[in-house]
Amino acid sequence: MVTQIAAPEPLGTTLLDELRAAVTGAVLDPGDPEWDVARLPWNRLVDQRPLALVVAADAGDVAATVRWAVRNGVTVSAQPNGHGASAALDGTVVVRTAALDDIWVDADARVARVGAGVKWGDLQTALDGTGLTALIGSNPDVTVVGYSLSGGLSWFSRAYGPGAASIRAAEVVDATGALRWVRSDDPADADLLWALRGGGGEFALVTALELELHPAPRIYGGLLGYPAEAAAPVLRAFLEVTRSAPEELTAWFTLMHLPDAPFIPAELRGQSLAVVTATYLGDAEAGERLLAPLRAAGPVLRDTFRAVAPGEVGLLAEEPVDPVPAVLAGTRLHGFDDDAAAELLRVAGAGSGTPLLQVQLRHVGGALARERVPAAAGTADEPYLLTGLTIVPSPDLAPLVSAALDQLFTTFAPWSTGTAPLTFLDRDESIRRAYPAATVDRLRAVKAAVDPAGTFRGNRPVDA
Ligand SMILES: Cc1cc2nc3c(=O)[nH]c(=O)nc-3n(C[C@H](O)[C@H](O)[C@H](O)COP(=O)(O)OP(=O)(O)OC[C@H]3O[C@@H](n4cnc5c(N)ncnc54)[C@H](O)[C@@H]3O)c2cc1C
């Protein structure tokens, strides 16, 4: 479905002048020549129409914007990047946080502090040589703060839980406009910290996060690419490996259909492939042994496995980083048997005609099933997450893509719980598909307590 947006009421000149006088960074409005590009999120499929953009120069600008918004009854949102864009930010003033790019690491204490503009690739690179990792997902261009507030499914979540559960503290601008730290040792902020750990951007504007870091003295990772004809034995080997995998090993099986497009290497254009991508928190020899059934499962066309530094983990999946019109959605599976394997190859394999660029089965579970700290992100014990990701070259094709995702998820209804991590909801979906009713009710109660006037809006509103 293409996002349809009603034109919002513009901000008057007086309000814009007051906002420009309050901040040192730039304020862009629909009258600016660069507006039509600046207003767009990373996901170009979402034609979002905010009232104005504040390109914050520092945390003081974020606080000044919130105070202006409270005075004038305007809604504000943070959008550092927009991988998770939805229609919810229409009619808000959007704060861009790229300039809040400080990274501070205390390896002895296993803690990092990052500003609200820091991208995953940069935090991980700062950890090279420390023997530690943070909980990065598949893409280095996503921001640490946007991802962690939204739950965050990492390469290392099977060992260390969701990204949100590693948030130790948050520097926020709250709904009174105060810039302050929210810490776990302050009982007055216990509910707010719980909500920030996975509930998204509805409760405060976050200017920095303090994160727990995790042991990773050695990391082994990469991908194996096979011809599409080998997909069935490779999927069988993937299931064999993942059924007995230690929590240090995370593997994903992907059916990939590469477009005939200039950004794809000439020899791969228009090709279908089966791909296994994996990381192992350990040395190369042990990782090799665990992956041996996969290497033996078919002719390997491409092999990038190697010992990697933390800063290279975000590159392993070779995902796009430049802004594109994209659709990403997922559903958790409580099991995956031979019938499921046959169905996956039928609806998404070579010859299926699927318009999806990739259909991926991520092995999850492990530490995701255990509560580390009180967090809205909660726990999930399903062993697999099925996702569909594609680039949508023209908005006219969005209905075709939505129909393909519907077909995929309908086919997998017998194995599916119907739930997904918050970061794997499609752009128009409600938080209710990510979290149980009791969690959403508690998030709404926290929102009513900390932001009674509704000054903040995240991409997944708690009242939707
Ligand atoms: C190619 C691709 C791969 C991905 N891989 C993964 C993956 O492996 N694991 C995973 O979990 N997710 C993954 N995602 C999803 C991604 O992590 C989420 O969409 C994430 O929310 C986007 O981060 P962002 O930096 O682009 O945030 P944005 O989309 O800019 O922001 C998302 C939301 O976070 C909140 N927010 C952000 N910053 C602040 C702030 N400073 N204060 C308050 N609220 C804030 C707001 O609600 C905002 O609407 C992937 C997405 C894509 C497109």
Short mmCIF file of C-alpha atoms and ligand atoms in Angstrom, two decimals:
data_model
loop_
_atom_site.label_atom_id
_atom_site.label_comp_id
_atom_site.label_asym_id
_atom_site.label_seq_id
_atom_site.Cartn_x
_atom_site.Cartn_y
_atom_site.Cartn_z
CA MET A 1 0.00 0.00 0.00
CA VAL A 2 1.35 3.45 -0.89
CA THR A 3 1.35 5.85 2.03
CA GLN A 4 -1.30 8.53 1.35
CA ILE A 5 -0.85 11.74 3.27
CA ALA A 6 -3.19 14.66 3.85
CA ALA A 7 -1.52 18.08 3.68
CA PRO A 8 -0.80 19.26 7.27
CA GLU A 9 -1.49 22.80 8.53
CA PRO A 10 1.75 24.74 7.96
CA LEU A 11 3.54 26.52 10.81
CA GLY A 12 3.13 30.32 10.65
CA THR A 13 6.08 32.67 10.16
CA THR A 14 5.98 33.82 13.77
CA LEU A 15 6.33 30.28 15.10
CA LEU A 16 9.13 29.48 12.66
CA ASP A 17 10.97 32.70 13.55
CA GLU A 18 10.68 31.84 17.24
CA LEU A 19 12.07 28.34 16.56
CA ARG A 20 14.97 29.73 14.46
CA ALA A 21 15.82 32.17 17.23
CA ALA A 22 15.81 29.36 19.81
CA VAL A 23 18.32 27.01 18.12
CA THR A 24 21.81 27.38 16.68
CA GLY A 25 21.33 24.65 14.02
CA ALA A 26 19.34 25.05 10.80
CA VAL A 27 15.55 25.05 10.65
CA LEU A 28 14.11 23.99 7.29
CA ASP A 29 10.49 24.54 6.30
CA PRO A 30 8.43 23.81 3.18
CA GLY A 31 9.51 27.18 1.70
CA ASP A 32 13.17 26.10 1.53
CA PRO A 33 14.50 25.05 -1.91
CA GLU A 34 16.03 21.87 -0.49
CA TRP A 35 12.87 20.93 1.42
CA ASP A 36 11.60 18.23 -0.92
CA VAL A 37 14.73 16.12 -0.44
CA ALA A 38 15.51 17.14 3.15
CA ARG A 39 12.07 16.12 4.43
CA LEU A 40 12.43 12.53 3.15
CA PRO A 41 13.58 9.64 5.35
CA TRP A 42 16.19 7.02 4.36
CA ASN A 43 13.28 4.85 3.24
CA ARG A 44 12.19 6.86 0.22
CA LEU A 45 8.95 4.88 -0.06
CA VAL A 46 7.56 6.92 2.83
CA ASP A 47 6.62 10.34 1.40
CA GLN A 48 6.62 11.98 4.82
CA ARG A 49 5.45 15.57 5.26
CA PRO A 50 6.65 17.06 8.53
CA LEU A 51 5.92 20.70 9.42
CA ALA A 52 9.61 21.62 9.69
CA LEU A 53 13.02 20.05 10.27
CA VAL A 54 15.45 21.07 13.00
CA VAL A 55 19.02 20.06 12.18
CA ALA A 56 20.20 20.11 15.80
CA ALA A 57 23.74 21.39 16.37
CA ASP A 58 23.88 19.88 19.87
CA ALA A 59 21.79 18.60 22.77
CA GLY A 60 20.98 22.21 23.70
CA ASP A 61 19.19 22.60 20.36
CA VAL A 62 17.14 19.48 21.06
CA ALA A 63 16.10 20.92 24.44
CA ALA A 64 15.30 24.33 22.91
CA THR A 65 13.14 22.65 20.26
CA VAL A 66 11.20 20.69 22.87
CA ARG A 67 10.63 23.83 24.99
CA TRP A 68 9.40 25.69 21.88
CA ALA A 69 7.11 22.75 21.04
CA VAL A 70 5.66 22.62 24.56
CA ARG A 71 5.03 26.40 24.56
CA ASN A 72 3.24 26.23 21.23
CA GLY A 73 1.44 22.88 21.44
CA VAL A 74 3.42 21.38 18.54
CA THR A 75 4.40 17.68 18.32
CA VAL A 76 8.10 16.78 17.90
CA SER A 77 9.83 13.62 16.66
CA ALA A 78 13.40 12.45 16.31
CA GLN A 79 14.39 10.93 13.01
CA PRO A 80 18.13 10.42 12.91
CA ASN A 81 18.05 8.56 9.64
CA GLY A 82 14.70 7.02 8.67
CA HIS A 83 15.29 3.29 8.09
CA GLY A 84 12.24 2.88 10.31
CA ALA A 85 10.13 5.58 8.68
CA SER A 86 6.34 5.37 8.94
CA ALA A 87 3.53 7.83 8.20
CA ALA A 88 3.40 8.78 11.89
CA LEU A 89 5.78 11.74 11.61
CA ASP A 90 3.48 13.74 9.31
CA GLY A 91 2.48 17.00 10.93
CA THR A 92 5.35 16.94 13.48
CA VAL A 93 8.54 18.94 13.72
CA VAL A 94 11.31 16.44 13.00
CA VAL A 95 14.65 16.75 14.78
CA ARG A 96 17.69 15.43 12.89
CA THR A 97 20.50 14.39 15.23
CA ALA A 98 23.49 13.63 12.95
CA ALA A 99 25.65 16.28 14.68
CA LEU A 100 25.30 14.51 18.04
CA ASP A 101 28.11 12.16 17.04
CA ASP A 102 30.21 11.75 20.21
CA ILE A 103 31.41 8.25 21.04
CA TRP A 104 33.04 7.52 24.40
CA VAL A 105 34.20 4.02 25.36
CA ASP A 106 35.36 2.71 28.75
CA ALA A 107 36.56 -0.78 27.85
CA ASP A 108 37.45 -1.65 31.47
CA ALA A 109 33.93 -0.85 32.64
CA ARG A 110 32.46 -2.38 29.43
CA VAL A 111 30.42 0.75 28.76
CA ALA A 112 29.99 3.03 25.74
CA ARG A 113 28.22 6.37 25.57
CA VAL A 114 26.98 7.48 22.14
CA GLY A 115 25.24 10.59 20.87
CA ALA A 116 21.87 10.36 19.12
CA GLY A 117 23.43 10.69 15.67
CA VAL A 118 26.02 7.90 15.93
CA LYS A 119 25.69 5.13 13.35
CA TRP A 120 26.37 1.50 14.14
CA GLY A 121 29.39 1.24 11.84
CA ASP A 122 31.12 4.05 13.74
CA LEU A 123 30.45 2.68 17.23
CA GLN A 124 31.66 -0.79 16.21
CA THR A 125 34.84 0.64 14.65
CA ALA A 126 35.52 2.48 17.92
CA LEU A 127 35.47 -0.94 19.62
CA ASP A 128 38.16 -2.47 17.38
CA GLY A 129 40.93 -3.84 19.56
CA THR A 130 38.95 -3.74 22.81
CA GLY A 131 37.77 -7.37 22.72
CA LEU A 132 34.24 -6.05 23.13
CA THR A 133 31.21 -5.59 20.91
CA ALA A 134 27.92 -3.75 21.08
CA LEU A 135 24.71 -5.28 19.77
CA ILE A 136 24.85 -4.27 16.10
CA GLY A 137 22.26 -5.49 13.57
CA SER A 138 22.78 -6.22 9.90
CA ASN A 139 23.21 -2.64 8.69
CA PRO A 140 26.04 -0.21 9.63
CA ASP A 141 24.07 2.88 8.54
CA VAL A 142 21.28 2.50 11.13
CA THR A 143 21.75 4.69 14.23
CA VAL A 144 22.56 3.13 17.59
CA VAL A 145 19.89 5.20 19.33
CA GLY A 146 17.02 4.67 16.82
CA TYR A 147 17.70 0.90 16.79
CA SER A 148 18.19 0.46 20.54
CA LEU A 149 15.07 2.41 21.50
CA SER A 150 13.14 0.20 19.05
CA GLY A 151 14.35 -3.11 20.49
CA GLY A 152 17.23 -3.97 18.16
CA LEU A 153 17.79 -7.50 16.87
CA SER A 154 21.55 -8.00 16.71
CA TRP A 155 23.93 -10.52 15.23
CA PHE A 156 24.75 -11.17 18.89
CA SER A 157 21.24 -11.18 20.38
CA ARG A 158 21.26 -14.98 20.70
CA ALA A 159 24.18 -14.55 23.09
CA TYR A 160 23.38 -11.21 24.74
CA GLY A 161 19.68 -10.36 24.21
CA PRO A 162 18.02 -7.48 22.36
CA GLY A 163 19.83 -4.16 21.90
CA ALA A 164 17.31 -2.41 24.15
CA ALA A 165 18.27 -4.56 27.15
CA SER A 166 21.83 -3.22 26.96
CA ILE A 167 20.68 0.38 27.51
CA ARG A 168 22.10 1.30 30.95
CA ALA A 169 21.05 4.95 30.95
CA ALA A 170 19.71 7.63 28.62
CA GLU A 171 20.33 11.34 28.37
CA VAL A 172 16.95 12.79 27.43
CA VAL A 173 15.04 15.98 26.95
CA ASP A 174 11.85 15.23 28.82
CA ALA A 175 8.39 16.72 28.31
CA THR A 176 9.21 19.63 30.64
CA GLY A 177 12.09 20.55 28.31
CA ALA A 178 14.72 19.52 30.89
CA LEU A 179 17.94 17.87 29.65
CA ARG A 180 18.79 15.11 32.16
CA TRP A 181 20.02 11.53 32.60
CA VAL A 182 17.59 8.69 33.20
CA ARG A 183 19.39 6.00 35.20
CA SER A 184 18.51 2.55 36.44
CA ASP A 185 19.38 3.41 40.04
CA ASP A 186 16.68 6.09 40.25
CA PRO A 187 13.34 4.45 41.14
CA ALA A 188 11.46 7.58 39.97
CA ASP A 189 12.61 6.84 36.41
CA ALA A 190 12.14 3.06 36.46
CA ASP A 191 9.04 3.15 34.24
CA LEU A 192 10.58 5.63 31.80
CA LEU A 193 13.76 3.55 31.45
CA TRP A 194 11.65 0.40 30.94
CA ALA A 195 9.71 2.20 28.17
CA LEU A 196 12.86 3.56 26.48
CA ARG A 197 14.21 -0.01 26.33
CA GLY A 198 12.17 -0.97 23.26
CA GLY A 199 9.11 1.28 23.35
CA GLY A 200 10.51 3.72 20.77
CA GLY A 201 10.44 7.50 20.54
CA GLU A 202 7.17 8.31 22.30
CA PHE A 203 8.50 9.24 25.73
CA ALA A 204 11.33 11.76 25.37
CA LEU A 205 13.88 12.97 22.85
CA VAL A 206 17.06 11.04 23.58
CA THR A 207 20.31 12.93 23.12
CA ALA A 208 22.67 10.10 24.16
CA LEU A 209 22.62 6.51 25.37
CA GLU A 210 24.94 4.66 27.70
CA LEU A 211 25.23 1.03 26.60
CA GLU A 212 26.61 -2.15 28.12
CA LEU A 213 29.33 -3.73 25.95
CA HIS A 214 29.83 -7.49 25.65
CA PRO A 215 32.82 -9.83 25.42
CA ALA A 216 33.92 -10.59 21.84
CA PRO A 217 37.66 -11.34 21.94
CA ARG A 218 37.34 -13.05 18.55
CA ILE A 219 34.62 -12.82 15.90
CA TYR A 220 34.38 -15.03 12.82
CA GLY A 221 31.86 -14.14 10.13
CA GLY A 222 30.96 -13.93 6.49
CA LEU A 223 28.68 -15.35 3.86
CA LEU A 224 28.52 -18.36 1.56
CA GLY A 225 26.77 -17.91 -1.79
CA TYR A 226 25.38 -20.90 -3.72
CA PRO A 227 23.49 -21.27 -7.00
CA ALA A 228 19.72 -21.21 -6.55
CA GLU A 229 19.52 -24.91 -7.54
CA ALA A 230 21.37 -25.80 -4.33
CA ALA A 231 18.79 -24.02 -2.14
CA ALA A 232 17.08 -27.23 -0.90
CA PRO A 233 20.20 -29.01 0.45
CA VAL A 234 21.60 -25.73 1.80
CA LEU A 235 18.34 -25.04 3.66
CA ARG A 236 18.45 -28.61 5.08
CA ALA A 237 22.04 -28.02 6.28
CA PHE A 238 21.06 -24.62 7.72
CA LEU A 239 18.28 -26.25 9.76
CA GLU A 240 20.66 -29.00 10.95
CA VAL A 241 23.29 -26.43 12.02
CA THR A 242 20.86 -24.04 13.71
CA ARG A 243 18.98 -26.76 15.62
CA SER A 244 22.13 -27.53 17.62
CA ALA A 245 23.94 -24.17 17.40
CA PRO A 246 25.50 -22.67 20.53
CA GLU A 247 24.28 -19.17 21.39
CA GLU A 248 27.59 -17.76 20.13
CA LEU A 249 26.65 -18.81 16.57
CA THR A 250 24.02 -16.87 14.59
CA ALA A 251 23.18 -17.91 11.02
CA TRP A 252 20.71 -16.59 8.47
CA PHE A 253 19.50 -18.39 5.31
CA THR A 254 18.52 -16.10 2.44
CA LEU A 255 16.87 -16.65 -0.91
CA MET A 256 18.07 -13.72 -2.98
CA HIS A 257 16.82 -12.50 -6.35
CA LEU A 258 19.13 -9.84 -7.68
CA PRO A 259 17.66 -7.25 -10.05
CA ASP A 260 19.12 -6.59 -13.48
CA ALA A 261 20.37 -3.20 -12.29
CA PRO A 262 23.63 -1.25 -12.65
CA PHE A 263 24.45 -1.34 -8.89
CA ILE A 264 24.67 -5.17 -9.02
CA PRO A 265 27.99 -6.69 -10.25
CA ALA A 266 27.51 -7.59 -13.95
CA GLU A 267 27.99 -11.36 -13.43
CA LEU A 268 25.23 -11.49 -10.79
CA ARG A 269 22.56 -9.29 -12.45
CA GLY A 270 19.18 -11.01 -12.70
CA GLN A 271 20.50 -14.09 -10.83
CA SER A 272 18.87 -15.98 -7.97
CA LEU A 273 21.11 -17.29 -5.19
CA ALA A 274 20.92 -19.10 -1.88
CA VAL A 275 23.07 -17.40 0.75
CA VAL A 276 24.05 -18.26 4.31
CA THR A 277 25.41 -15.41 6.41
CA ALA A 278 26.74 -16.06 9.91
CA THR A 279 28.71 -14.71 12.83
CA TYR A 280 30.43 -16.69 15.54
CA LEU A 281 31.73 -15.27 18.81
CA GLY A 282 34.86 -17.39 18.84
CA ASP A 283 37.86 -18.36 16.75
CA ALA A 284 37.86 -19.27 13.05
CA GLU A 285 38.66 -22.98 13.59
CA ALA A 286 35.69 -23.56 15.91
CA GLY A 287 33.44 -21.46 13.64
CA GLU A 288 34.55 -23.51 10.62
CA ARG A 289 33.72 -26.77 12.39
CA LEU A 290 30.21 -25.54 13.27
CA LEU A 291 29.57 -24.45 9.68
CA ALA A 292 31.07 -27.56 8.01
CA PRO A 293 27.66 -29.07 7.01
CA LEU A 294 26.87 -25.82 5.17
CA ARG A 295 30.11 -25.84 3.20
CA ALA A 296 29.41 -29.42 2.15
CA ALA A 297 25.81 -28.72 1.12
CA GLY A 298 26.41 -27.35 -2.37
CA PRO A 299 28.85 -25.68 -4.76
CA VAL A 300 30.07 -22.49 -3.07
CA LEU A 301 30.20 -19.59 -5.55
CA ARG A 302 31.30 -17.00 -3.04
CA ASP A 303 32.92 -17.30 0.40
CA THR A 304 33.72 -14.24 2.52
CA PHE A 305 34.22 -16.01 5.88
CA ARG A 306 37.15 -14.69 7.90
CA ALA A 307 38.14 -13.46 11.34
CA VAL A 308 36.62 -9.98 11.58
CA ALA A 309 37.04 -6.93 13.80
CA PRO A 310 33.92 -5.48 15.50
CA GLY A 311 33.97 -2.65 12.93
CA GLU A 312 33.52 -5.14 10.06
CA VAL A 313 30.43 -6.90 11.43
CA GLY A 314 28.02 -4.39 9.86
CA LEU A 315 29.45 -5.14 6.42
CA LEU A 316 28.97 -8.92 6.50
CA ALA A 317 25.40 -8.92 5.15
CA GLU A 318 26.34 -6.51 2.32
CA GLU A 319 23.11 -4.53 2.69
CA PRO A 320 22.35 -1.22 0.95
CA VAL A 321 23.34 1.91 2.89
CA ASP A 322 22.28 4.68 0.51
CA PRO A 323 18.66 5.90 0.78
CA VAL A 324 16.26 3.72 -1.24
CA PRO A 325 12.52 3.05 -1.39
CA ALA A 326 12.37 -0.18 0.62
CA VAL A 327 9.99 -2.58 2.30
CA LEU A 328 11.10 -4.72 5.24
CA ALA A 329 8.78 -6.87 7.36
CA GLY A 330 8.97 -10.07 9.36
CA THR A 331 7.10 -12.66 11.37
CA ARG A 332 8.36 -14.95 14.14
CA LEU A 333 8.09 -18.71 13.58
CA HIS A 334 7.59 -21.18 16.45
CA GLY A 335 9.08 -23.98 14.38
CA PHE A 336 10.37 -24.90 10.94
CA ASP A 337 9.86 -28.45 9.64
CA ASP A 338 10.25 -30.16 6.26
CA ASP A 339 6.87 -28.85 5.08
CA ALA A 340 7.93 -25.32 5.95
CA ALA A 341 11.16 -25.81 3.98
CA ALA A 342 9.20 -26.98 0.93
CA GLU A 343 6.84 -23.99 1.23
CA LEU A 344 9.73 -21.52 1.53
CA LEU A 345 11.31 -22.80 -1.69
CA ARG A 346 7.91 -22.82 -3.44
CA VAL A 347 6.93 -19.21 -2.62
CA ALA A 348 10.37 -17.59 -2.56
CA GLY A 349 12.79 -19.86 -4.41
CA ALA A 350 14.08 -19.67 -7.99
CA GLY A 351 11.17 -19.79 -10.41
CA SER A 352 8.67 -18.54 -7.79
CA GLY A 353 8.50 -15.17 -9.56
CA THR A 354 8.51 -13.36 -6.20
CA PRO A 355 9.14 -9.61 -6.51
CA LEU A 356 11.00 -9.69 -3.16
CA LEU A 357 14.74 -9.07 -3.37
CA GLN A 358 15.36 -11.33 -0.42
CA VAL A 359 13.44 -13.67 1.82
CA GLN A 360 15.44 -14.48 4.90
CA LEU A 361 15.20 -16.94 7.75
CA ARG A 362 17.07 -15.60 10.78
CA HIS A 363 17.96 -17.98 13.59
CA VAL A 364 16.95 -16.19 16.81
CA GLY A 365 16.03 -17.51 20.30
CA GLY A 366 18.85 -18.09 22.80
CA ALA A 367 19.27 -15.10 25.14
CA LEU A 368 16.29 -13.37 23.48
CA ALA A 369 14.13 -15.75 25.52
CA ARG A 370 15.60 -14.55 28.84
CA GLU A 371 15.00 -11.24 30.64
CA ARG A 372 18.30 -9.41 31.33
CA VAL A 373 16.76 -6.21 32.70
CA PRO A 374 13.20 -4.85 32.82
CA ALA A 375 12.59 -3.77 29.21
CA ALA A 376 9.55 -3.10 27.04
CA ALA A 377 11.32 -5.15 24.36
CA GLY A 378 10.46 -8.20 26.49
CA THR A 379 11.44 -11.75 25.61
CA ALA A 380 10.78 -14.03 22.63
CA ASP A 381 11.55 -17.75 22.53
CA GLU A 382 10.67 -18.47 18.89
CA PRO A 383 13.66 -20.05 17.10
CA TYR A 384 13.25 -18.29 13.73
CA LEU A 385 12.28 -14.94 12.24
CA LEU A 386 11.11 -14.93 8.61
CA THR A 387 11.63 -11.62 6.83
CA GLY A 388 11.03 -10.14 3.40
CA LEU A 389 13.08 -7.20 2.15
CA THR A 390 12.94 -5.49 -1.20
CA ILE A 391 13.70 -2.27 -3.00
CA VAL A 392 10.63 -0.77 -4.66
CA PRO A 393 11.87 1.12 -7.74
CA SER A 394 8.55 2.90 -8.28
CA PRO A 395 5.63 3.55 -5.87
CA ASP A 396 3.29 1.88 -8.42
CA LEU A 397 5.00 -1.41 -7.56
CA ALA A 398 4.31 -1.11 -3.81
CA PRO A 399 0.96 -2.99 -4.03
CA LEU A 400 2.69 -5.88 -5.82
CA VAL A 401 5.31 -6.06 -3.08
CA SER A 402 2.68 -5.88 -0.33
CA ALA A 403 0.76 -8.71 -2.01
CA ALA A 404 3.94 -10.82 -2.13
CA LEU A 405 4.61 -10.21 1.57
CA ASP A 406 0.99 -11.08 2.39
CA GLN A 407 1.35 -14.30 0.40
CA LEU A 408 4.60 -15.14 2.20
CA PHE A 409 3.17 -14.55 5.67
CA THR A 410 -0.15 -16.29 4.83
CA THR A 411 1.76 -19.33 3.59
CA PHE A 412 3.67 -19.41 6.88
CA ALA A 413 0.61 -18.90 9.10
CA PRO A 414 0.79 -22.54 10.34
CA TRP A 415 4.30 -21.92 11.71
CA SER A 416 3.93 -18.25 12.64
CA THR A 417 3.06 -16.54 15.92
CA GLY A 418 2.03 -13.47 13.88
CA THR A 419 4.35 -11.30 15.99
CA ALA A 420 7.54 -9.50 14.98
CA PRO A 421 10.26 -7.43 16.62
CA LEU A 422 9.31 -3.72 16.50
CA THR A 423 12.11 -3.11 13.99
CA PHE A 424 10.59 -5.67 11.59
CA LEU A 425 7.13 -4.12 11.27
CA ASP A 426 6.12 -2.87 7.84
CA ARG A 427 5.89 0.92 7.54
CA ASP A 428 2.16 1.19 8.31
CA GLU A 429 1.89 -1.46 11.03
CA SER A 430 0.89 -0.86 14.65
CA ILE A 431 3.06 -1.56 17.68
CA ARG A 432 0.36 -4.07 18.61
CA ARG A 433 1.88 -6.66 16.25
CA ALA A 434 5.20 -6.36 18.09
CA TYR A 435 4.17 -6.42 21.73
CA PRO A 436 1.57 -8.20 23.88
CA ALA A 437 -1.48 -6.16 24.94
CA ALA A 438 -0.17 -5.84 28.51
CA THR A 439 3.09 -4.26 27.26
CA VAL A 440 1.23 -1.81 25.00
CA ASP A 441 -1.11 -0.90 27.89
CA ARG A 442 1.87 -0.23 30.15
CA LEU A 443 3.59 1.84 27.44
CA ARG A 444 0.41 3.91 27.13
CA ALA A 445 0.29 4.42 30.90
CA VAL A 446 3.96 5.52 30.96
CA LYS A 447 3.28 7.89 28.04
CA ALA A 448 0.32 9.43 29.88
CA ALA A 449 2.51 9.94 32.96
CA VAL A 450 5.68 11.33 31.33
CA ASP A 451 4.20 13.12 28.29
CA PRO A 452 0.60 13.99 29.18
CA ALA A 453 0.32 16.69 26.48
CA GLY A 454 1.54 14.29 23.76
CA THR A 455 4.56 16.41 22.78
CA PHE A 456 6.57 13.43 21.49
CA ARG A 457 5.70 11.16 18.58
CA GLY A 458 7.67 8.09 17.55
CA ASN A 459 7.38 6.07 14.35
CA ARG A 460 5.22 3.52 16.23
CA PRO A 461 2.72 5.50 18.31
CA VAL A 462 1.60 3.64 21.43
CA ASP A 463 -2.01 4.70 20.92
CA ALA A 464 -2.27 3.39 17.32
C1 LIG B 1 18.33 -2.65 5.30
C2 LIG B 1 17.83 -2.66 6.72
C3 LIG B 1 18.37 -3.58 7.63
C4 LIG B 1 17.93 -3.62 8.95
N1 LIG B 1 18.45 -4.55 9.81
C5 LIG B 1 18.00 -4.61 11.08
C6 LIG B 1 18.51 -5.57 12.01
O1 LIG B 1 19.38 -6.38 11.71
N2 LIG B 1 17.99 -5.58 13.26
C7 LIG B 1 17.02 -4.70 13.65
O2 LIG B 1 16.58 -4.75 14.79
N3 LIG B 1 16.55 -3.78 12.80
C8 LIG B 1 17.00 -3.73 11.54
N4 LIG B 1 16.50 -2.79 10.69
C9 LIG B 1 15.48 -1.87 11.18
C10 LIG B 1 16.12 -0.64 11.86
O3 LIG B 1 16.93 -1.05 12.92
C11 LIG B 1 15.01 0.23 12.44
O4 LIG B 1 14.21 0.69 11.39
C12 LIG B 1 15.56 1.40 13.27
O5 LIG B 1 14.52 1.93 14.03
C13 LIG B 1 16.01 2.45 12.32
O6 LIG B 1 17.06 3.17 12.79
P1 LIG B 1 17.33 4.61 12.19
O7 LIG B 1 18.60 5.00 12.77
O8 LIG B 1 17.20 4.71 10.73
O9 LIG B 1 16.13 5.34 12.92
P2 LIG B 1 14.92 6.22 12.36
O10 LIG B 1 14.13 5.44 11.40
O11 LIG B 1 15.45 7.53 11.95
O12 LIG B 1 14.11 6.37 13.71
C14 LIG B 1 13.29 5.32 14.15
C15 LIG B 1 12.51 5.76 15.36
O13 LIG B 1 13.34 5.66 16.51
C16 LIG B 1 12.95 6.67 17.44
N5 LIG B 1 14.12 7.54 17.66
C17 LIG B 1 15.23 7.61 16.92
N6 LIG B 1 16.09 8.48 17.48
C18 LIG B 1 15.51 8.97 18.58
C19 LIG B 1 15.89 9.91 19.58
N7 LIG B 1 17.07 10.51 19.54
N8 LIG B 1 15.01 10.18 20.56
C20 LIG B 1 13.80 9.58 20.62
N9 LIG B 1 13.40 8.69 19.70
C21 LIG B 1 14.24 8.38 18.69
C22 LIG B 1 11.81 7.43 16.82
O14 LIG B 1 10.61 6.83 17.21
C23 LIG B 1 12.02 7.20 15.35
O15 LIG B 1 10.81 7.32 14.62
C24 LIG B 1 16.93 -2.73 9.38
C25 LIG B 1 16.38 -1.80 8.48
C26 LIG B 1 16.81 -1.77 7.16
C27 LIG B 1 16.18 -0.81 6.21
#
